[in-house]
mmCIF file of C-alpha atoms in Angstrom:
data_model
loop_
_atom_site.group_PDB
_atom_site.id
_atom_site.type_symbol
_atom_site.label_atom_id
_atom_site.label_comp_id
_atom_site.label_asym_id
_atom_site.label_seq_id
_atom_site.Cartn_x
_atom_site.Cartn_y
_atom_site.Cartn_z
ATOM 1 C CA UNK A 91 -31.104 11.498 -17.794
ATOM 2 C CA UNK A 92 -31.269 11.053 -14.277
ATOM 3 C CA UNK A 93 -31.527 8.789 -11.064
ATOM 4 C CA UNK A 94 -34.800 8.466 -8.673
ATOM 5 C CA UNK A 95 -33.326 8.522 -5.472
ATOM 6 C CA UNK A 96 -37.106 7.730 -3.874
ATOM 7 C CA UNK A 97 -36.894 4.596 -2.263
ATOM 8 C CA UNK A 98 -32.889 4.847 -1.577
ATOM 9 C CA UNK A 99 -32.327 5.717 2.333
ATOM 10 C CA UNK A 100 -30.017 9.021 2.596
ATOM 11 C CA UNK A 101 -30.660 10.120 -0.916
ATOM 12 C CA UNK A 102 -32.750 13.159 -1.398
ATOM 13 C CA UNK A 103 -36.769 12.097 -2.622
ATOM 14 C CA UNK A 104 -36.120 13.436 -6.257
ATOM 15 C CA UNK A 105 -35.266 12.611 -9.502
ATOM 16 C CA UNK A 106 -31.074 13.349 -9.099
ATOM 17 C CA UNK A 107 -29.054 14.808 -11.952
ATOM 18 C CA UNK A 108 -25.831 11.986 -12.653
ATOM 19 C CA UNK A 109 -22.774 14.271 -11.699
ATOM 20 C CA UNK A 110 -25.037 15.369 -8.090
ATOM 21 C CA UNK A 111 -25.752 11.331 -7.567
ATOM 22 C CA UNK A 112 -21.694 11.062 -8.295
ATOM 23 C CA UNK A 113 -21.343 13.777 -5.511
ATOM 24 C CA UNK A 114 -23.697 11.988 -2.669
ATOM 25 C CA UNK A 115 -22.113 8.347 -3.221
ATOM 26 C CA UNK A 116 -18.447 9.828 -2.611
ATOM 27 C CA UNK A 117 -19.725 12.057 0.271
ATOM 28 C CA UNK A 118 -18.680 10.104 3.551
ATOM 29 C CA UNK A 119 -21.784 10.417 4.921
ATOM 30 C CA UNK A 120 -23.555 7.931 2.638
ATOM 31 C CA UNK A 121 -23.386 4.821 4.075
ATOM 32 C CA UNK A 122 -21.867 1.606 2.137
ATOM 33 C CA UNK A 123 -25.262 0.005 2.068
ATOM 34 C CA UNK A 124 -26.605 3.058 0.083
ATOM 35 C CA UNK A 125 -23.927 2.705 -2.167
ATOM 36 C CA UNK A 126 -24.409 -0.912 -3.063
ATOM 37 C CA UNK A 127 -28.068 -0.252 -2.914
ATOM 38 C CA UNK A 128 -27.597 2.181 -5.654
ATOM 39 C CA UNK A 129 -24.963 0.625 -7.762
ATOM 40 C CA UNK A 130 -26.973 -2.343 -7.990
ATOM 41 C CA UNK A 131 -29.925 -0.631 -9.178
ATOM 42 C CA UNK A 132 -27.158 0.958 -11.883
ATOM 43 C CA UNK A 133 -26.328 -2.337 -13.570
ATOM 44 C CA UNK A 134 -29.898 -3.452 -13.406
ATOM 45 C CA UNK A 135 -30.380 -0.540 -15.934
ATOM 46 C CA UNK A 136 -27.035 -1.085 -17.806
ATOM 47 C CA UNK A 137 -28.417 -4.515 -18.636
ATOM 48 C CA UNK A 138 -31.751 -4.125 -19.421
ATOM 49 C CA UNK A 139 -32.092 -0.217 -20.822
ATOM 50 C CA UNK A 140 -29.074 -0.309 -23.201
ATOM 51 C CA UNK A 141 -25.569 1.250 -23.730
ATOM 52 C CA UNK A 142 -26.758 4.918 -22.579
ATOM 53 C CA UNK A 143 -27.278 3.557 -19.179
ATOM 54 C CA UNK A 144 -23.250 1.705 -19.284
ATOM 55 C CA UNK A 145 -22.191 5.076 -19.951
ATOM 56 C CA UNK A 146 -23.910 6.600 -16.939
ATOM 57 C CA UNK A 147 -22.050 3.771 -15.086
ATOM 58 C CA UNK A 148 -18.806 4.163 -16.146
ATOM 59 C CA UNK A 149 -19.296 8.084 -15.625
ATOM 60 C CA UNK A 150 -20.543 7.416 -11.918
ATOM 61 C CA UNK A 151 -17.275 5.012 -11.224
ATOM 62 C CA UNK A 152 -14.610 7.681 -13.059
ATOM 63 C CA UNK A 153 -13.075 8.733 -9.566
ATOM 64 C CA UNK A 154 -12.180 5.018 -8.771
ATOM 65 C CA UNK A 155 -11.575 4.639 -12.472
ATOM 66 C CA UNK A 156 -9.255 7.569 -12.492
ATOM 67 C CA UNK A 157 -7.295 6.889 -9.368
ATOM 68 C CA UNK A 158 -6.572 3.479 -10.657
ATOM 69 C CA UNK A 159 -5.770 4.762 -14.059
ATOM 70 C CA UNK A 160 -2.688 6.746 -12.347
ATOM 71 C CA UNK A 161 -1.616 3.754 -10.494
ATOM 72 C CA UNK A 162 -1.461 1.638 -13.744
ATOM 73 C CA UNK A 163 0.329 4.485 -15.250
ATOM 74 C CA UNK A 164 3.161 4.986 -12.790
ATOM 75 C CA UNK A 165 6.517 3.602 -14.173
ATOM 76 C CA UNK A 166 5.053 3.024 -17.724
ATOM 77 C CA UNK A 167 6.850 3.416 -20.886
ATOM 78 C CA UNK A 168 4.366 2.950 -22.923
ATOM 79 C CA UNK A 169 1.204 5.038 -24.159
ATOM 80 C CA UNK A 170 -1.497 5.439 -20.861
ATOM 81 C CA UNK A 171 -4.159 5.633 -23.239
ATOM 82 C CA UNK A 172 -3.889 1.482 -24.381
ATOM 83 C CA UNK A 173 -3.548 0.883 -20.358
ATOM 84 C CA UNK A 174 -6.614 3.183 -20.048
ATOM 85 C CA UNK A 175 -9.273 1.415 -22.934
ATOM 86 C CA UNK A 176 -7.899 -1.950 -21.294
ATOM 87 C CA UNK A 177 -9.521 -0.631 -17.235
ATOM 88 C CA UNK A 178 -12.328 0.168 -19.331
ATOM 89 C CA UNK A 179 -12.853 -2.908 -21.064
ATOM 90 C CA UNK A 180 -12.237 -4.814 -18.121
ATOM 91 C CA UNK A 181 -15.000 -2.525 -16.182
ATOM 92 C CA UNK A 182 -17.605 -3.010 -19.001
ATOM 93 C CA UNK A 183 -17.219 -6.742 -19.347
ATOM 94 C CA UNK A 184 -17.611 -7.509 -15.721
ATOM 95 C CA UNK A 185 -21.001 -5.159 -15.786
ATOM 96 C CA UNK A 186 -22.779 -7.593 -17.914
ATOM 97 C CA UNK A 187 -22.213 -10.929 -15.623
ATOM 98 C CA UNK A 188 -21.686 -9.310 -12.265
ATOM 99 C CA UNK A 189 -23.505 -10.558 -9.127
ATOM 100 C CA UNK A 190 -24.908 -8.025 -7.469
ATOM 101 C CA UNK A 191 -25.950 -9.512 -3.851
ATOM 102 C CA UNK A 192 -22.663 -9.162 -2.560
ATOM 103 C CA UNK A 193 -21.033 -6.416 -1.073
ATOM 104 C CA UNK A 194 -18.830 -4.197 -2.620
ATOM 105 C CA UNK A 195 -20.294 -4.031 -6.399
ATOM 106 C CA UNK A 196 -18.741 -0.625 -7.754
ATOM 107 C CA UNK A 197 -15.290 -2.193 -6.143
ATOM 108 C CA UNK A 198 -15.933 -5.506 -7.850
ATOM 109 C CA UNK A 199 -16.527 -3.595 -10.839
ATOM 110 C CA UNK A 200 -12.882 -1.808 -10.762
ATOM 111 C CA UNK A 201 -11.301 -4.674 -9.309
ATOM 112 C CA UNK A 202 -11.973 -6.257 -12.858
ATOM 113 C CA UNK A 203 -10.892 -3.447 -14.869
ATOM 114 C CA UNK A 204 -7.878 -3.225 -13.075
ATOM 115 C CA UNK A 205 -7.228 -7.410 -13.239
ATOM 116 C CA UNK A 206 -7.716 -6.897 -17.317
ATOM 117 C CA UNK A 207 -5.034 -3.622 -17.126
ATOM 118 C CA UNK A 208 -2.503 -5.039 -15.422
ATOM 119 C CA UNK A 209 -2.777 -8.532 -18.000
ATOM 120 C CA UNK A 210 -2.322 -6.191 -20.966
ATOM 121 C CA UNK A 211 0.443 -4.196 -18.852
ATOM 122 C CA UNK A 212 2.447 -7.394 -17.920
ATOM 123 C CA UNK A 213 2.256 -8.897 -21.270
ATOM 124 C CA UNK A 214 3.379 -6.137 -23.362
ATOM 125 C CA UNK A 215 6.386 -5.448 -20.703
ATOM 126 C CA UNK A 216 8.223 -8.824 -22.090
ATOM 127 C CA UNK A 217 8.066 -6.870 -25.681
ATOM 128 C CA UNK A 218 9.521 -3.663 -23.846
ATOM 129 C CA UNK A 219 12.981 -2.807 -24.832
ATOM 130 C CA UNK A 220 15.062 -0.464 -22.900
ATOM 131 C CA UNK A 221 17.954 1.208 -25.196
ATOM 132 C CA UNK A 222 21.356 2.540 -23.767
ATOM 133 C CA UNK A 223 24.364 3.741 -24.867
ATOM 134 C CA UNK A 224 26.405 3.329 -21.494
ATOM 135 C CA UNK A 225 27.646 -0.460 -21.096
ATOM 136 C CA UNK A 226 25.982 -1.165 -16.994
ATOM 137 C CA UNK A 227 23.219 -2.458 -14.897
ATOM 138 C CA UNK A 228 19.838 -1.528 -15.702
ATOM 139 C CA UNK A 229 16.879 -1.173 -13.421
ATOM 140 C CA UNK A 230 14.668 -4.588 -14.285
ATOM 141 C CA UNK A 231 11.085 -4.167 -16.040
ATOM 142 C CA UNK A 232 8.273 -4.063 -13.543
ATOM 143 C CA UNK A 233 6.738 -6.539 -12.168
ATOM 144 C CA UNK A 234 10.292 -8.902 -12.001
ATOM 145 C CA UNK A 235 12.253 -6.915 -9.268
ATOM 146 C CA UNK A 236 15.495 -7.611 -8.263
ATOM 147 C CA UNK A 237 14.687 -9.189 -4.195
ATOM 148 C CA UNK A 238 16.492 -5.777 -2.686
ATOM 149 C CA UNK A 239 13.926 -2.942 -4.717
ATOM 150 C CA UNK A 240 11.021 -5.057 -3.275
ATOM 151 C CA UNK A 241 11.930 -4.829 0.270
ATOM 152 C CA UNK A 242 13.344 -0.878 -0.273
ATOM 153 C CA UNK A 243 9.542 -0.442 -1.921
ATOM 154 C CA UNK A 244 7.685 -2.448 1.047
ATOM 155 C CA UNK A 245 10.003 0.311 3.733
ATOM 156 C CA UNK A 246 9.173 3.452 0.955
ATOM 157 C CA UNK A 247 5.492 2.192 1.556
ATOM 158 C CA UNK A 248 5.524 1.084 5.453
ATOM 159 C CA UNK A 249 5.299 -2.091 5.360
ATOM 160 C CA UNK A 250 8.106 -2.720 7.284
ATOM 161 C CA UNK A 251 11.104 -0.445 8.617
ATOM 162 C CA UNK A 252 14.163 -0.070 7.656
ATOM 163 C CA UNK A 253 15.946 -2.644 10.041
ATOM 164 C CA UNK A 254 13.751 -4.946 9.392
ATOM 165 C CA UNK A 255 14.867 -4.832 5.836
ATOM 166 C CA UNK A 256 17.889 -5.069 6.189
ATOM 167 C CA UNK A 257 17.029 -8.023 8.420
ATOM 168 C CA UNK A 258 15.789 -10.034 5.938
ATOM 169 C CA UNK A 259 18.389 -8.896 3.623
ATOM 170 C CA UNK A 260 21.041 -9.872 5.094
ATOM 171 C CA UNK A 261 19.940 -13.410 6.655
ATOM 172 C CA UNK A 262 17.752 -14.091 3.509
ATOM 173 C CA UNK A 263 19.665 -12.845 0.501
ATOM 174 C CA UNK A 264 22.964 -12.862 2.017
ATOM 175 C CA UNK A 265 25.196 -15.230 4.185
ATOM 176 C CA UNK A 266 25.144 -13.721 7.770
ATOM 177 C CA UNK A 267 23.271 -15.441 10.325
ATOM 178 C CA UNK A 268 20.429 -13.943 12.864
ATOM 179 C CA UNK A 269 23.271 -13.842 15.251
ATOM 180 C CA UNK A 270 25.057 -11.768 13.355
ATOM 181 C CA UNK A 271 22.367 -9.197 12.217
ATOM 182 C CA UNK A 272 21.078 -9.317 16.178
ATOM 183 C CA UNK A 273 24.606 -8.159 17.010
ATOM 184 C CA UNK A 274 24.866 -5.300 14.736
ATOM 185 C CA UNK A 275 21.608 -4.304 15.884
ATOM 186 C CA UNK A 276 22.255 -4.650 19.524
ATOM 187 C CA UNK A 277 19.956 -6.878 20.202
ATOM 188 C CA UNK A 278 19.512 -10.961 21.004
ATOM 189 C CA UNK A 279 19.084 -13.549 18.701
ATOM 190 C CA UNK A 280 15.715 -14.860 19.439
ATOM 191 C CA UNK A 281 13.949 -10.967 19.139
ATOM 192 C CA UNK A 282 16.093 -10.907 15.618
ATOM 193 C CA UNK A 283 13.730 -14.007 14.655
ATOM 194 C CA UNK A 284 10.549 -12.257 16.106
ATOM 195 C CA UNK A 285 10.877 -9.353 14.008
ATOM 196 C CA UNK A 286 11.855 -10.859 10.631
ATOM 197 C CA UNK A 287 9.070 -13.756 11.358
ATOM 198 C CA UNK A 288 6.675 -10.778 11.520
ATOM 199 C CA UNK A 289 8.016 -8.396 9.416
ATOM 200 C CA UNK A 290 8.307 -11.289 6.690
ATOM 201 C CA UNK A 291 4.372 -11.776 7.187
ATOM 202 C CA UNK A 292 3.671 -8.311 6.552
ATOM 203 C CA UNK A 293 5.759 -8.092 3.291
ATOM 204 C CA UNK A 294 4.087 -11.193 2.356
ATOM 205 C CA UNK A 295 0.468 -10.215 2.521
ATOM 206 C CA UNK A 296 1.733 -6.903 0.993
ATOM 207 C CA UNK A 297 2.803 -8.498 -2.036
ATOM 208 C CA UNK A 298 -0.419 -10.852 -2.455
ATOM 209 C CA UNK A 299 -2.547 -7.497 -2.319
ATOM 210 C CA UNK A 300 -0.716 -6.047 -4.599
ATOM 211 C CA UNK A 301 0.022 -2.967 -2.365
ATOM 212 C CA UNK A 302 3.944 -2.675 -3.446
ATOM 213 C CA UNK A 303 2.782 -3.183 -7.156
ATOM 214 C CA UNK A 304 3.354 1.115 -7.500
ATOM 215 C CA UNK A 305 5.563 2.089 -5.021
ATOM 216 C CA UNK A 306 7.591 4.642 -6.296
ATOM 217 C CA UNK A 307 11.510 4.654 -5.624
ATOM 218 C CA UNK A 308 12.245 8.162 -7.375
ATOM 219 C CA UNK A 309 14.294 10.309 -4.491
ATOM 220 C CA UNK A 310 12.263 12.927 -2.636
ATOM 221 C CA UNK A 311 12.804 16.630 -1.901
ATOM 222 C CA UNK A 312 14.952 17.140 1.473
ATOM 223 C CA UNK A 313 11.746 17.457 3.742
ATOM 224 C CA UNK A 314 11.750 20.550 5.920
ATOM 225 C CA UNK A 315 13.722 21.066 9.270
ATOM 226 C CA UNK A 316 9.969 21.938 10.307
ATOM 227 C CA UNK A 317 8.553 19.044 8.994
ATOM 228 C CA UNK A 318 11.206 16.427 10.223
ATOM 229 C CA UNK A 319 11.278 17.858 13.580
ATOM 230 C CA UNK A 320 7.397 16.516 13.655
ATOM 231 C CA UNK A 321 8.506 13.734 12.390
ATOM 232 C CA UNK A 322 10.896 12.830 15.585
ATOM 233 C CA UNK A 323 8.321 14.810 18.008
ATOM 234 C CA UNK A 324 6.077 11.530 16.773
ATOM 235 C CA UNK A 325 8.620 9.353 17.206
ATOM 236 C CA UNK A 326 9.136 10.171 21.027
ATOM 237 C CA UNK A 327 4.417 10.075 21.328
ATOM 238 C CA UNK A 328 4.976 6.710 20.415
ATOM 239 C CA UNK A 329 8.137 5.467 22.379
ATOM 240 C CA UNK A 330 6.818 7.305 25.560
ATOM 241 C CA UNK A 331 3.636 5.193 24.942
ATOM 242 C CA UNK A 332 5.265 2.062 24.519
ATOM 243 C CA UNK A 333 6.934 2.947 27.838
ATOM 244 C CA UNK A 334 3.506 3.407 29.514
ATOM 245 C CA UNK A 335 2.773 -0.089 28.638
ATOM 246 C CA UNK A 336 5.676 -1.403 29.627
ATOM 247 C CA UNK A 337 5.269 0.790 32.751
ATOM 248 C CA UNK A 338 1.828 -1.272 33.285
ATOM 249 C CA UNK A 339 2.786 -4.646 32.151
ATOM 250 C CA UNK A 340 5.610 -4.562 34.762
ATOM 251 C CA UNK A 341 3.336 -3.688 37.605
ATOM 252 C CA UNK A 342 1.492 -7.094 36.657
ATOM 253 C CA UNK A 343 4.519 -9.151 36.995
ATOM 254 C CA UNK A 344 4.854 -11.404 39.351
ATOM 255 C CA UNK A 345 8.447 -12.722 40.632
ATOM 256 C CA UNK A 346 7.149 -16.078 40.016
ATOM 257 C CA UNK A 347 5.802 -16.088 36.811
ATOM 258 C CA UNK A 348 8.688 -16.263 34.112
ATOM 259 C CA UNK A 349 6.808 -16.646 31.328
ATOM 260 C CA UNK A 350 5.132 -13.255 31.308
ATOM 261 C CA UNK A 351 8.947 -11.812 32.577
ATOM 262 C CA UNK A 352 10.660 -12.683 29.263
ATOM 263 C CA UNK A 353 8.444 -10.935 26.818
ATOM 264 C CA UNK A 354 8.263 -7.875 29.051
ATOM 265 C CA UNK A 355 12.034 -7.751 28.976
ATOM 266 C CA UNK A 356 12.363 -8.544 25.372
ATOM 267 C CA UNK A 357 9.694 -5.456 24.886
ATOM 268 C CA UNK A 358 11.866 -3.529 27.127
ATOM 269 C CA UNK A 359 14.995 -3.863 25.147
ATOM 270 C CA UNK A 360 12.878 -3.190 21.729
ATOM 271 C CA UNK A 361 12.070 -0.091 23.574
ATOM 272 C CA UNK A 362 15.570 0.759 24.347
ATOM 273 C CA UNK A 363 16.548 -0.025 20.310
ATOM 274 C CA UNK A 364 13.597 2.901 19.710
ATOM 275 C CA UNK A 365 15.033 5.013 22.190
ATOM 276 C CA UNK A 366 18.340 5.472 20.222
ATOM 277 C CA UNK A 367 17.102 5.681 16.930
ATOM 278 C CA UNK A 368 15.229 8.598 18.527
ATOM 279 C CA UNK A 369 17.871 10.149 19.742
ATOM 280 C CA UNK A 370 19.759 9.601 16.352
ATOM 281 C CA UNK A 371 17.351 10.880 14.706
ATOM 282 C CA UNK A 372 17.415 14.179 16.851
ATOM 283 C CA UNK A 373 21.235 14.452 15.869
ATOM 284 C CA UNK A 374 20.891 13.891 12.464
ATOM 285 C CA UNK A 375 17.116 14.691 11.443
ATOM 286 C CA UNK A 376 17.378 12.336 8.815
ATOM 287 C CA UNK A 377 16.178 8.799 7.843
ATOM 288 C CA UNK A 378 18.719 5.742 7.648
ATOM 289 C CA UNK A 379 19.323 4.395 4.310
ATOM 290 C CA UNK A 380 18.042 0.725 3.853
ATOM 291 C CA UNK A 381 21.608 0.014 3.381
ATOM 292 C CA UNK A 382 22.829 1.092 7.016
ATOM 293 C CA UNK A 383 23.280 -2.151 8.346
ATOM 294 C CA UNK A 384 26.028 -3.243 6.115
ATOM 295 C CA UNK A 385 28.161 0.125 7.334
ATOM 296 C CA UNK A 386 27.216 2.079 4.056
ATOM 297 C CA UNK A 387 26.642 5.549 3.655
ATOM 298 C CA UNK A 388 24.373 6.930 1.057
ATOM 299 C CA UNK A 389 24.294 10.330 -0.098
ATOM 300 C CA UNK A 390 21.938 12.839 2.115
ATOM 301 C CA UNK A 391 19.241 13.469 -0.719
ATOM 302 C CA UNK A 392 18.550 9.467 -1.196
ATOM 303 C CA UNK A 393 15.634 7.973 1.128
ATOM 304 C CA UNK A 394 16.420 4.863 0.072
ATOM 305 C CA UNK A 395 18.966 2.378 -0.897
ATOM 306 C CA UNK A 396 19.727 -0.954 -2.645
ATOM 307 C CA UNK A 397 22.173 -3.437 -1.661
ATOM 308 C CA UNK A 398 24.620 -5.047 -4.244
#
């Protein structure tokens, strides 16, 4: 079997073996309009030539199929393969009543296999029993997290930072007011409620995508001195940006106008809050615990923590 790519701008003028058409769609050359162009002319055939031609489909998909397959299997107790005929499924049912004038149709395609995974997933976790012989707390069955391993999953995937989580955490989940938090973090109230209002709309549309859905929490290796010392070079590329900024937005000032004056200094004093965790992080080389704010120490190998 095999595709005519005459007629398809940016495919070769040629009858196409499947695994070379499989090649040019994931090449980033082809453009997305090629892509739809192509996949619609797939499920054309899947519907009207028969179940060889839903095979060729699913075959041309596999790398989104695949990479979705490994998110759905991250954290799961139970056996991949159910969570992997379930994608499928999903995938094959939404070939036969797709529309295919929008954009997007292979993604539509794997959006649907992934919406029928994650239903079999989530109902079979309520049936999921976790056996222990030490009398303790347990780590809650995905997707009902405990508040504090969603916000340590949004920092592990950077959504937001670490103070910032602990922002929320503490004025959210806990009793301290912005004051509070603002003085612990050496900075004034009203920026406190700047950066949880936007670091609380972040985490938000975060959690409506799905992107925090696989995060994982397991600690990682003690990164290199080599590779953390890139890490803080970064750091200082982006503070001595934000300074040029700064350096440009002052010039712009007037003495007059007040209302451009305050967010320039509140900018100024974020800058200064950047400045020392760079230079913290030159002393230590190392990444503060979500837990920091409450005085906590974690041990050295842990990249994140949980609060109580």
């Amino acid at each position: 079997m095999g595709f005519d790519g005459r007629g398809f701008d940016g495919l070769p003028d040629e009858i196409l073996p499947l695994h070379r058409l499989r090649v040019l769609l994931l090449q980033p050359q082809t453009s997305v309009e090629v892509r739809d162009a192509v996949w619609r002319e797939l499920v054309i055939r899947a519907r009207r030539d028969g179940p060889a031609w839903v095979v060729v489909a699913v075959g041309v998909a596999l790398p989104g199929l695949r990479h979705i397959a490994g998110l759905l299997a991250a954290g799961w107790r139970g056996d991949t393969r159910d969570l992997d005929a379930e994608l499928l499924v999903g995938f094959i049912e939404r070939l036969a009543t797709i529309d295919v004038e929008p954009p997007r149709v292979v993604g539509r395609l794997i959006d649907a296999g992934l919406r029928k995974a994650r239903k079999a997933r989530d109902a079979d976790s309520d049936a999921q029993l976790i056996h222990t012989g030490v009398t303790g707390p347990i780590a809650p069955v995905q997707p009902w997290d405990h508040p504090d391993l969603v916000l340590a999953r949004a920092v592990a995937a950077g959504v937001i930072d670490a103070d910032e989580a602990n922002l929320i955490a503490v004025t959210r989940l806990e009793n301290a007011t912005l004051a509070q938090a603002a003085a612990r973090l050496g900075i004034t109230a009203s920026l406190a409620s700047s950066w949880r209002l936007k670091a609380e709309r972040r985490l938000l549309e975060a959690i409506r995508a799905g992107d925090l859905a696989f995060v994982s929490l397991r600690p990682r290796r003690r990164r290199s001195a080599a590779v953390t010392s890139h890490g803080v070079a970064a750091t200082h590329q982006r503070v001595a940006a934000i300074d040029d900024r700064m350096t440009a937005a002052h010039q712009g000032v007037t003495a007059t106008d007040c209302a451009t004056h305050r967010p320039v200094a509140a900018t100024h004093q974020r800058t200064a809050v950047a400045q020392q965790h760079v230079a913290a992080a030159d002393a230590t080389q190392q990444r503060e615990p979500v837990g920091s704010l409450l005085g906590r120490r974690d041990a050295v190998d842990a990249v994140l923590a949980t609060q109580q």
